[in-house]
XYZ file of C-alpha atoms in Angstrom:
518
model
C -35.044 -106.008 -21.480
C -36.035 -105.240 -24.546
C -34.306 -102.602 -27.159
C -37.067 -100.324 -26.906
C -36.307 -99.592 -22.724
C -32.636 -98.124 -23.634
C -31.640 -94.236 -24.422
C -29.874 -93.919 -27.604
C -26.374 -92.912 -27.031
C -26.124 -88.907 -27.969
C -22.866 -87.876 -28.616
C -21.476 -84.896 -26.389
C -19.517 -83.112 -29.207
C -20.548 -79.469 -30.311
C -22.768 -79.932 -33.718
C -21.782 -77.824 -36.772
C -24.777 -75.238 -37.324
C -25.727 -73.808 -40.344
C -25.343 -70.434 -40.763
C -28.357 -67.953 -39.407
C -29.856 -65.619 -42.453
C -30.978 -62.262 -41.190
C -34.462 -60.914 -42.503
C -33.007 -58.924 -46.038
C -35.155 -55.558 -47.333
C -35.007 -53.748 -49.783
C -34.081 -50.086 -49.905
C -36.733 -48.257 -50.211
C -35.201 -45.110 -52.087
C -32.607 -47.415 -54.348
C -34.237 -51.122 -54.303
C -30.816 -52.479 -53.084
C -30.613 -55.387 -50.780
C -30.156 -54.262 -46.696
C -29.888 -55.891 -43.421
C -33.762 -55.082 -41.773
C -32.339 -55.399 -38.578
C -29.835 -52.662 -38.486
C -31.292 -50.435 -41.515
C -32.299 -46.730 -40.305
C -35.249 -46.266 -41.890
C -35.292 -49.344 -44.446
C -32.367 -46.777 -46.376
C -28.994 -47.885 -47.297
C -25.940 -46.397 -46.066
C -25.213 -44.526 -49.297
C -28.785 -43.268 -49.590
C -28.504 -42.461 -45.901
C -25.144 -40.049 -46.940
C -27.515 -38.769 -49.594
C -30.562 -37.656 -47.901
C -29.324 -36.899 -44.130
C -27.058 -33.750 -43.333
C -25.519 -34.082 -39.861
C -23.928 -30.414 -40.335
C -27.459 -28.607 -41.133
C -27.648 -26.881 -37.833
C -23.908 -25.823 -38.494
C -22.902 -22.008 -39.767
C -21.074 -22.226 -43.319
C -20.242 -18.391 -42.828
C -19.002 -16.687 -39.970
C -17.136 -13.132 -39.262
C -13.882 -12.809 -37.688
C -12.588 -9.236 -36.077
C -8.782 -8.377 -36.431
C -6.845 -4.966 -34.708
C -4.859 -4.027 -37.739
C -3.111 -1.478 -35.188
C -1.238 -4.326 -32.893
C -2.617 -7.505 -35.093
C -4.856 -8.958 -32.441
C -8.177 -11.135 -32.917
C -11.146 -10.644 -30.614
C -12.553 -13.303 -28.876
C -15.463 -13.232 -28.039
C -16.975 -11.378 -25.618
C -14.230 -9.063 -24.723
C -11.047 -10.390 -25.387
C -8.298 -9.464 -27.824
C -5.296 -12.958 -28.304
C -2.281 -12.976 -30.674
C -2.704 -15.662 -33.542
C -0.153 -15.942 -36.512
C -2.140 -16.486 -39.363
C -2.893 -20.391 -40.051
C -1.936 -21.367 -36.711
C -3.004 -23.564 -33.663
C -4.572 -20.449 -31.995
C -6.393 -18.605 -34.689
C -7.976 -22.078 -35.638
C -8.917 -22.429 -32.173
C -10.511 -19.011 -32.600
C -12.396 -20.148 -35.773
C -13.839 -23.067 -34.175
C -15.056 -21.399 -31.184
C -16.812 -18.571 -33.511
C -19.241 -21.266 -35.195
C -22.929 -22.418 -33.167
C -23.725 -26.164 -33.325
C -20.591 -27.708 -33.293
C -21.271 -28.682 -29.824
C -23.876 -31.455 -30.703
C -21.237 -33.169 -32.917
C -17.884 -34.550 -32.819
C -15.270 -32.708 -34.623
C -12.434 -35.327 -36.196
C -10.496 -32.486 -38.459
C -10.027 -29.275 -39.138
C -7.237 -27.672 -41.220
C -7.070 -24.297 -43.491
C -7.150 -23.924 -47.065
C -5.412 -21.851 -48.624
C -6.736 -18.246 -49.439
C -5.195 -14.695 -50.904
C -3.759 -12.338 -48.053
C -5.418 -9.639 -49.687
C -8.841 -11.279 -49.738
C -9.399 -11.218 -46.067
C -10.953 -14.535 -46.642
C -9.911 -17.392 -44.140
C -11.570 -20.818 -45.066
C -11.193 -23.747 -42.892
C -12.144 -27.737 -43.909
C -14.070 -29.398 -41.105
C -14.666 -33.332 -40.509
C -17.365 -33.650 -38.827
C -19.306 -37.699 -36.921
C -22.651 -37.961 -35.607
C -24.966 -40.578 -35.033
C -27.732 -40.827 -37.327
C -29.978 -43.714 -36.089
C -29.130 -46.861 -33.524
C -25.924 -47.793 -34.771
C -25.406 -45.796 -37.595
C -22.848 -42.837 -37.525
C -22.319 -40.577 -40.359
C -19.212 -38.991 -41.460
C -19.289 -35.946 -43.220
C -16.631 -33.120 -44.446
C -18.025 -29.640 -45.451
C -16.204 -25.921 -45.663
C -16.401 -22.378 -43.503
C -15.829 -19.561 -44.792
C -15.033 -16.904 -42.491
C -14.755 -12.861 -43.135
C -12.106 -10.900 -41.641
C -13.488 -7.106 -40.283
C -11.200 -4.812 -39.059
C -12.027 -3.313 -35.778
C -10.549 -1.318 -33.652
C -9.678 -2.608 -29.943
C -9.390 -0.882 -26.903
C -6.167 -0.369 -26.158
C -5.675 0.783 -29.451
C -8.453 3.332 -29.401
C -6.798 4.629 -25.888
C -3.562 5.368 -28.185
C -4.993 7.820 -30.655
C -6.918 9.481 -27.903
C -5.768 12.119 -25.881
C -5.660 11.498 -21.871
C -6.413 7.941 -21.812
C -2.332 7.240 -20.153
C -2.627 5.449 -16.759
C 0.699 5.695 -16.194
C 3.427 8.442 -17.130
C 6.969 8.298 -16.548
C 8.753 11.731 -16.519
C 12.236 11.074 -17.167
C 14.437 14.261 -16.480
C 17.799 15.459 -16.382
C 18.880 19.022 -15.270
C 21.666 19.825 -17.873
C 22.510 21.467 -20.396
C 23.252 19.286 -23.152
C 21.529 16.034 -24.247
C 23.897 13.756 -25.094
C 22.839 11.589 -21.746
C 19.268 11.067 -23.365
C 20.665 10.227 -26.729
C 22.715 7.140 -24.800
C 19.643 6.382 -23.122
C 17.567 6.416 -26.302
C 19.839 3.995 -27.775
C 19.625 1.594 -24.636
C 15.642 1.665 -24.616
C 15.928 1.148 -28.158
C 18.104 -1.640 -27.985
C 16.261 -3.597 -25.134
C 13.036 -2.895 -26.843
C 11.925 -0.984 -23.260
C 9.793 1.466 -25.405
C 7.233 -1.120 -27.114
C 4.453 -0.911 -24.382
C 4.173 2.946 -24.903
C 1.336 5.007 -26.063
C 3.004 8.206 -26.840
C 6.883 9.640 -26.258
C 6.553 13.449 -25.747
C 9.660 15.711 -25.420
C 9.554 18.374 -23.020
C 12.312 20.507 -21.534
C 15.254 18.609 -19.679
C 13.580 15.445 -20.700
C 11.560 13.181 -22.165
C 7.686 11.505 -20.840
C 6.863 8.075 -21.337
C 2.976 7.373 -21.318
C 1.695 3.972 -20.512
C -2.078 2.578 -20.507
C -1.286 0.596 -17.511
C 0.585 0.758 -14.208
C 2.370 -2.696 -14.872
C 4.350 -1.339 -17.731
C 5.558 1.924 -16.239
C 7.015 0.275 -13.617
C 8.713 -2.348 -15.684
C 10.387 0.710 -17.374
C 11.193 2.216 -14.487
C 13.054 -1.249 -13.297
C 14.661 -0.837 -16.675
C 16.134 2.377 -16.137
C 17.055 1.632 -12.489
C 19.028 -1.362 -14.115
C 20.960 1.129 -16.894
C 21.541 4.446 -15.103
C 21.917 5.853 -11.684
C 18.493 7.401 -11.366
C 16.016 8.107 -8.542
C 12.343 7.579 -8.760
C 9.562 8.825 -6.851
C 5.548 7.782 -7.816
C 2.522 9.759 -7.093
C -0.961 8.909 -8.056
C -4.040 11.236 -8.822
C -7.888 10.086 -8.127
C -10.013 10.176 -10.959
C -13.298 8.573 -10.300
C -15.071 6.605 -7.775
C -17.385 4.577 -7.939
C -19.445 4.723 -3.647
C -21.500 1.688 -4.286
C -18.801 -0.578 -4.916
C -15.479 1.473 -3.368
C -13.890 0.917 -7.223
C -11.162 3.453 -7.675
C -9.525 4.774 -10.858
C -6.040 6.567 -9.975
C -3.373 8.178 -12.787
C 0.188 7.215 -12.033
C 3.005 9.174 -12.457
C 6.641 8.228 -11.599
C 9.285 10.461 -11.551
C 12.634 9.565 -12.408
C 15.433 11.980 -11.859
C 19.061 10.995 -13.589
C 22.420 12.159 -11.909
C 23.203 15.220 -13.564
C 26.925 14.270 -14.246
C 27.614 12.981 -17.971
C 30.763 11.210 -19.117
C 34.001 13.636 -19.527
C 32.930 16.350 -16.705
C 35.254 17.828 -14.375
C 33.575 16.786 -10.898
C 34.690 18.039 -7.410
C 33.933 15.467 -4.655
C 32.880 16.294 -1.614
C 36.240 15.709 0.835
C 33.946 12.936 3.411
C 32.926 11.265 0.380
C 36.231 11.223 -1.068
C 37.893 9.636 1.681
C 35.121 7.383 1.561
C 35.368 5.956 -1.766
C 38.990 4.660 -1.458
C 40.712 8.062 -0.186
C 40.889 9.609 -3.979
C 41.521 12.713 -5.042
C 38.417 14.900 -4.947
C 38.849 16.564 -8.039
C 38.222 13.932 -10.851
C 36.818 13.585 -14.403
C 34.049 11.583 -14.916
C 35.324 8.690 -17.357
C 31.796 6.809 -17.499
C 28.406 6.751 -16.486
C 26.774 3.425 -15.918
C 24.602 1.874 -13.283
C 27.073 3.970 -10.888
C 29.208 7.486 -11.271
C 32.665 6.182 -12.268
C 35.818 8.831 -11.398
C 39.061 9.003 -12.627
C 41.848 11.019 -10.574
C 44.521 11.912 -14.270
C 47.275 12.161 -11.384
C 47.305 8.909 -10.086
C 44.912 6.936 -12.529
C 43.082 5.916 -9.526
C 39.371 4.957 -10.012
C 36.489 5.480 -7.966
C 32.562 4.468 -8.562
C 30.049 6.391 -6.238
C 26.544 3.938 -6.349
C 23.053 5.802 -7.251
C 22.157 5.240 -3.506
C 25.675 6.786 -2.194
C 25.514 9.667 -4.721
C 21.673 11.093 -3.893
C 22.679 10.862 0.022
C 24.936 13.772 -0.362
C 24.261 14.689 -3.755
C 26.616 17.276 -6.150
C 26.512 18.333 -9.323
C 29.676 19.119 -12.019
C 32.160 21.776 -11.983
C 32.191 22.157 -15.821
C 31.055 19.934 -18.864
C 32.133 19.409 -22.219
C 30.298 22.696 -23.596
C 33.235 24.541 -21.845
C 36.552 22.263 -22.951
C 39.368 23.997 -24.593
C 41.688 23.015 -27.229
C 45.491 22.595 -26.156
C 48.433 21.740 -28.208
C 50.839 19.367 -26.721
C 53.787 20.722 -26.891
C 55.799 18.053 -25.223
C 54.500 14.880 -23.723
C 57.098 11.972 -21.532
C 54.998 9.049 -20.195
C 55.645 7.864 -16.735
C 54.909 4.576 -16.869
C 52.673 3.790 -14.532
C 49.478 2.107 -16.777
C 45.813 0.839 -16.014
C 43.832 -0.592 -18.386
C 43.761 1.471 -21.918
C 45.397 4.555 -19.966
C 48.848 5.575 -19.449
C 50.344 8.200 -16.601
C 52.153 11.074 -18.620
C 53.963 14.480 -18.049
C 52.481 16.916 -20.706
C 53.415 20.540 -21.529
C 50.929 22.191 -23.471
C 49.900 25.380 -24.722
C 46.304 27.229 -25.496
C 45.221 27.203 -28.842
C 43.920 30.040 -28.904
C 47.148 31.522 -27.490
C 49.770 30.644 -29.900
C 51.266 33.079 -32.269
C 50.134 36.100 -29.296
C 52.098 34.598 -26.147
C 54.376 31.683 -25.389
C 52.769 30.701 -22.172
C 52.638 27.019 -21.182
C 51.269 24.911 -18.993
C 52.488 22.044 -17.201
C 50.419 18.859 -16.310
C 50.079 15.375 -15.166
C 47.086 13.459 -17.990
C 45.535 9.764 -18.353
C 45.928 10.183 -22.577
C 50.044 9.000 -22.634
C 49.406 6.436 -24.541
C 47.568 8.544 -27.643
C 49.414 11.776 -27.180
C 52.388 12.899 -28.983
C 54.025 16.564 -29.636
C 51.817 18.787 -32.135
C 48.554 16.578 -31.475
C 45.205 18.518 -30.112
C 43.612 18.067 -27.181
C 40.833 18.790 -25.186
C 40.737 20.099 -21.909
C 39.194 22.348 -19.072
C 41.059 25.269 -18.196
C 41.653 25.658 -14.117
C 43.565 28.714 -14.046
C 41.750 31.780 -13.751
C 38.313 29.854 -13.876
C 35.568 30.907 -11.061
C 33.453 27.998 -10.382
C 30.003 28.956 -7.998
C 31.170 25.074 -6.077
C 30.872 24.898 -2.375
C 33.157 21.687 -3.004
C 35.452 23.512 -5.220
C 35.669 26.219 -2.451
C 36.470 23.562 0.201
C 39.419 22.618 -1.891
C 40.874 25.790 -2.650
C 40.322 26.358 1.799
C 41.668 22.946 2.721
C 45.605 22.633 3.238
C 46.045 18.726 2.175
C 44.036 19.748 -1.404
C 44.980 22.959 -2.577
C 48.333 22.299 -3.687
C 47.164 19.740 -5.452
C 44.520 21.458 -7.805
C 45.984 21.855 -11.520
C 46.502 24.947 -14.011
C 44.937 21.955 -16.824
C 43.616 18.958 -17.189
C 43.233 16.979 -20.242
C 39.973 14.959 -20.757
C 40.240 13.544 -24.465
C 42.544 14.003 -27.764
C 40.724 16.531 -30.453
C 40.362 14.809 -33.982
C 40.313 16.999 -36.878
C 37.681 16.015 -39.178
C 38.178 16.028 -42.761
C 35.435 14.106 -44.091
C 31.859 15.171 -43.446
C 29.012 13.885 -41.036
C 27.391 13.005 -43.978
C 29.741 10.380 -45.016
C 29.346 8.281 -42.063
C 29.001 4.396 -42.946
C 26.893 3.684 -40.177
C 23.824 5.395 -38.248
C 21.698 5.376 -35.613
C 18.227 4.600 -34.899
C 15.693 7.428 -33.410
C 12.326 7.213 -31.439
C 9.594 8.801 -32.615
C 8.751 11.640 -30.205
C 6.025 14.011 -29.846
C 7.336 17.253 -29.513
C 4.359 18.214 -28.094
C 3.969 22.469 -27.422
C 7.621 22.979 -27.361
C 8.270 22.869 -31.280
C 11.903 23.706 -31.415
C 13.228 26.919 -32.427
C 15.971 27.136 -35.383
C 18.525 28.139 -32.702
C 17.494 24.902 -30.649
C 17.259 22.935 -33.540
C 20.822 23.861 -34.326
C 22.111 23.123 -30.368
C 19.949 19.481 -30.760
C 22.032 19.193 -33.754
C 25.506 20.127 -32.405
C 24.532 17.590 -29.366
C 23.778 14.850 -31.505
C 26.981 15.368 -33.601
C 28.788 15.304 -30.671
C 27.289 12.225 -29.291
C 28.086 10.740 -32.717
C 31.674 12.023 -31.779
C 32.015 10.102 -28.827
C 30.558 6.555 -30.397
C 33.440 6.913 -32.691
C 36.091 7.474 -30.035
C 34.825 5.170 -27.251
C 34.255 1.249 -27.934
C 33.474 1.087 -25.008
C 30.175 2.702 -25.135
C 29.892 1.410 -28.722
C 29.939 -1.938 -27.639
C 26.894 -1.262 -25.537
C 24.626 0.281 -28.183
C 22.836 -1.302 -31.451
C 24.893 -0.139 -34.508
C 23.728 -0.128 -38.347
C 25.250 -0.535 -41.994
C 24.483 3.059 -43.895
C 22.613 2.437 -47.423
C 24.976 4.236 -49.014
C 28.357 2.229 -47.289
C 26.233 -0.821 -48.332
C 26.250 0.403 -52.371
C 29.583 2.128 -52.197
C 31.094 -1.234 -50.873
C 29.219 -3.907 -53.329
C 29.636 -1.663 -56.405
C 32.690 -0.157 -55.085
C 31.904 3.063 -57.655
C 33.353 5.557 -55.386
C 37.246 6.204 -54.496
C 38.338 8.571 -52.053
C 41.914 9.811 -51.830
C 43.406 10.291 -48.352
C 46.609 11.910 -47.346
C 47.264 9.249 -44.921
C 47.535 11.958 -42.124
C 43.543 11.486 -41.326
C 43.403 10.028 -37.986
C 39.701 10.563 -37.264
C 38.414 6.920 -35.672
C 36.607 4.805 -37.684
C 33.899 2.053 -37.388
C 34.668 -0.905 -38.774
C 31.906 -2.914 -41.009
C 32.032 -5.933 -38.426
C 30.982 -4.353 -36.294
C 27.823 -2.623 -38.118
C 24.176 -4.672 -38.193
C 22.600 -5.152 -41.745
C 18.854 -5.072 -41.516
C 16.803 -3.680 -38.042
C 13.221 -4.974 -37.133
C 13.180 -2.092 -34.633
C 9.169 -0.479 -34.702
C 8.617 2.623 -34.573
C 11.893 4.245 -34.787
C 12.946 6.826 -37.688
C 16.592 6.698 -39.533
C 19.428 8.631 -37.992
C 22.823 9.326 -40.054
């Protein structure tokens, strides 16, 4: 066999190419070397940058609407969100104001800084699209966006008259308002009055006026949760629509409080009285909370009567603190028996009014043995020779177990002599503003508002309890006298009048809509 007849041997191992060369072009705008195969358009990337715009379709300027009433944005078509400026939401906002971005892909977007005042807000977008086969384009470009006030709805309802959905009529049938004042301060303090449109004052109470039925009923779940109070709700048709059976109602809820206030003298029905724990029926009324609390100065026994007890057999006070008298304790022995922050005492005391014209005293058992001492005032109602148009009063007088038992006095609360004025308070209050509506106050009224309000004032002093309850703030002028300390008063020592003690007092208040009190 010749050499000819045989197959050279090949070998089986993978040869070493050479490298493949891609067809090169030229640019055609810059002359510089390209791959033909992936160019777009025989263009270089950098000429690409220079000549394509992948945000052209994009808006560079763009209008914003903000509520400068409750700081709200609108969004578009009909909605109104809360956005802080330069945050997640108002960029949101921004983003969704602006046509096109929808055929692109959005990589950033962040704010840049502008004035407040300018109502300017500029945001920096990143922007990738594809520009040929291949070929995607990054590009970062600026909005600006102008900020127009407009007005939204529920704003427009509140500075127009008769545009409340819902009104809650608060009302209490006596003759002094220190209850409201308390109340104030609660709804004040749990922020329960920041859904209102308007606060009008009429007589025995105050209306709340809502723009939807929600929010009146969350209030009146907040007053059920502070005060013994009854509610009823009524609604009124206003329109109709017959094609589509779409009703508009107005709401109103009434809300009736117990017309007993803290240091009344109360006669208790005699069922009720046994039912309660068997106390005497003749009480003062020591607090007023979510239920009637009673307080028998005999015995110190207590008694609470629940909002659903009391308005089952309902009764109203013998006498309230309009009608106390001023005693002077003449001689006071305590007992001993003590509850709590009172103390069981035998007290002799004499009318103020009556000294220096009679010597006649009265004898009595009081709660107050522990703040009582000979020569102090004190306040009290007056039993003896009193006529009081009660049915329950009457039933105690009739029944043989009770009328023995009824008292010539009895002392509700020691009488501070004030020496300093109201003026020089270090601490104050804060007020609602209220629309006084048609009933703009007389100058006699405005002097009985004043006297209850002092005397409210007068009882925040006296009682931590109910100070511990309510929102309390530093005076301006406590704040100055006390850093510069410019201003020395001289005391006798013999000024007893309670005090409020700095540590107790707030130092700034974020409260809206609410007007200084001293």
């Amino acid at each position: 066999m010749s050499a000819m007849d045989l197959d050279a041997p090949i070998s089986i191992a993978p040869q070493a190419r050479g490298e493949q060369t891609n067809a090169t072009i030229l640019c055609c705008n810059c002359g510089a070397p390209i791959d033909g195969t992936t160019s777009a358009g025989a263009l270089c990337y950098d000429c690409v940058k220079l000549t394509v715009d992948v945000s052209g379709g994009i808006q560079r300027e763009a209008t914003i609407h903000f509520c400068r009433d409750c700081d709200r944005w609108l969004l578009p078509p009909s909605t109104w969100i809360v956005a802080a400026p330069e945050s997640r939401e108002l960029l949101a906002l921004c983003l969704k104001k602006l046509r096109g971005l929808h055929k692109v892909r959005i990589i950033d977007a962040s704010f840049i800084w502008t004035e407040p005042h300018s109502r300017r807000v500029k945001v920096k977008l990143t922007i990738q699209d594809s520009v040929s086969e291949g070929v995607v384009l990054q590009q970062s470009f600026e909005v600006e966006y102008v900020v127009a006030y407009q007005q939204c709805p529920d704003c427009a309802k509140s500075y127009t008259a008769n545009t409340w959905r819902a009104c809650v009529q608060v009302r209490q049938k006596v003759p002094h308002k220190r209850t409201f004042l308390y109340l104030e301060q609660l709804i004040l303090k749990h922020g329960a009055h920041k859904d209102t449109i308007n606060i009008k004052e009429v007589k025995d109470g105050l209306d709340f006026y809502y723009s939807a039925r929600n929010q009146a009923e969350k209030f009146v779940d907040f007053l059920n949760s502070v005060a013994p109070v009854r509610a009823k709700k009524s609604q009124e048709l206003i329109s109709m629509d017959i094609h589509t059976s779409t009703k508009s109602y107005k709401f109103s809820y009434s809300v009736e409080l117990v017309p007993i206030c803290k240091d009344d003298l109360v006669a208790i029905p005699i069922k009720l009285a046994k039912q309660i724990g068997n106390i005497s029926p003749l009480g003062l009324c020591y607090r007023v909370g979510t239920s009637v609390n009673i307080l028998d100065p005999n015995t110190l026994q207590t008694a609470d009567i629940s909002t659903p007890i009391y308005w089952r057999a309902p009764f109203t006070s013998l006498a309230d603190v309009q009608e106390l008298v001023e005693f002077i304790v003449m001689d006071i022995e305590p007992i001993g028996a003590q509850k709590g922050k009172w103390l069981l005492a035998e007290a002799t005391v004499a009318r103020a009014a009556d000294l220096g014209s009679n010597d006649k005293t009265y004898y009595t058992r009081t709660h107050l043995g522990n703040v009582l001492h000979p020569g102090d005032s004190v306040m009290g109602y007056m039993l003896t020779g009193t006529n009081f148009n009660s049915p329950q009063f009457d039933a105690l007088e009739e029944s043989n177990t009770y009328s023995s038992q009824i008292p010539d006095v009895m002392l509700v609360k020691k009488f501070y002599a004030r020496k300093r004025k109201a003026k020089n308070r270090n601490w104050r209050l804060k007020r609602m503003n209220k629309d006084e509506g048609e009933l703009l106050p007389k100058k006699a009224d405005q002097e009985k508002m004043d006297k209850d309000y002092e005397m409210f004032l007068r009882d925040v002093e006296e009682d931590t309890e109910l100070r511990a309850t309510m929102a309390l703030y530093k005076a301006q002028q406590a704040k100055r006298d006390t850093e510069a300390m410019s201003v020395v008063e001289t005391d006798d020592g013999e000024d007893e009048t309670p005090h409020i003690d700095m540590d107790e007092l707030l130092d700034e208040f974020d409260e809206l809509n609410v007007n200084d009190a001293h």
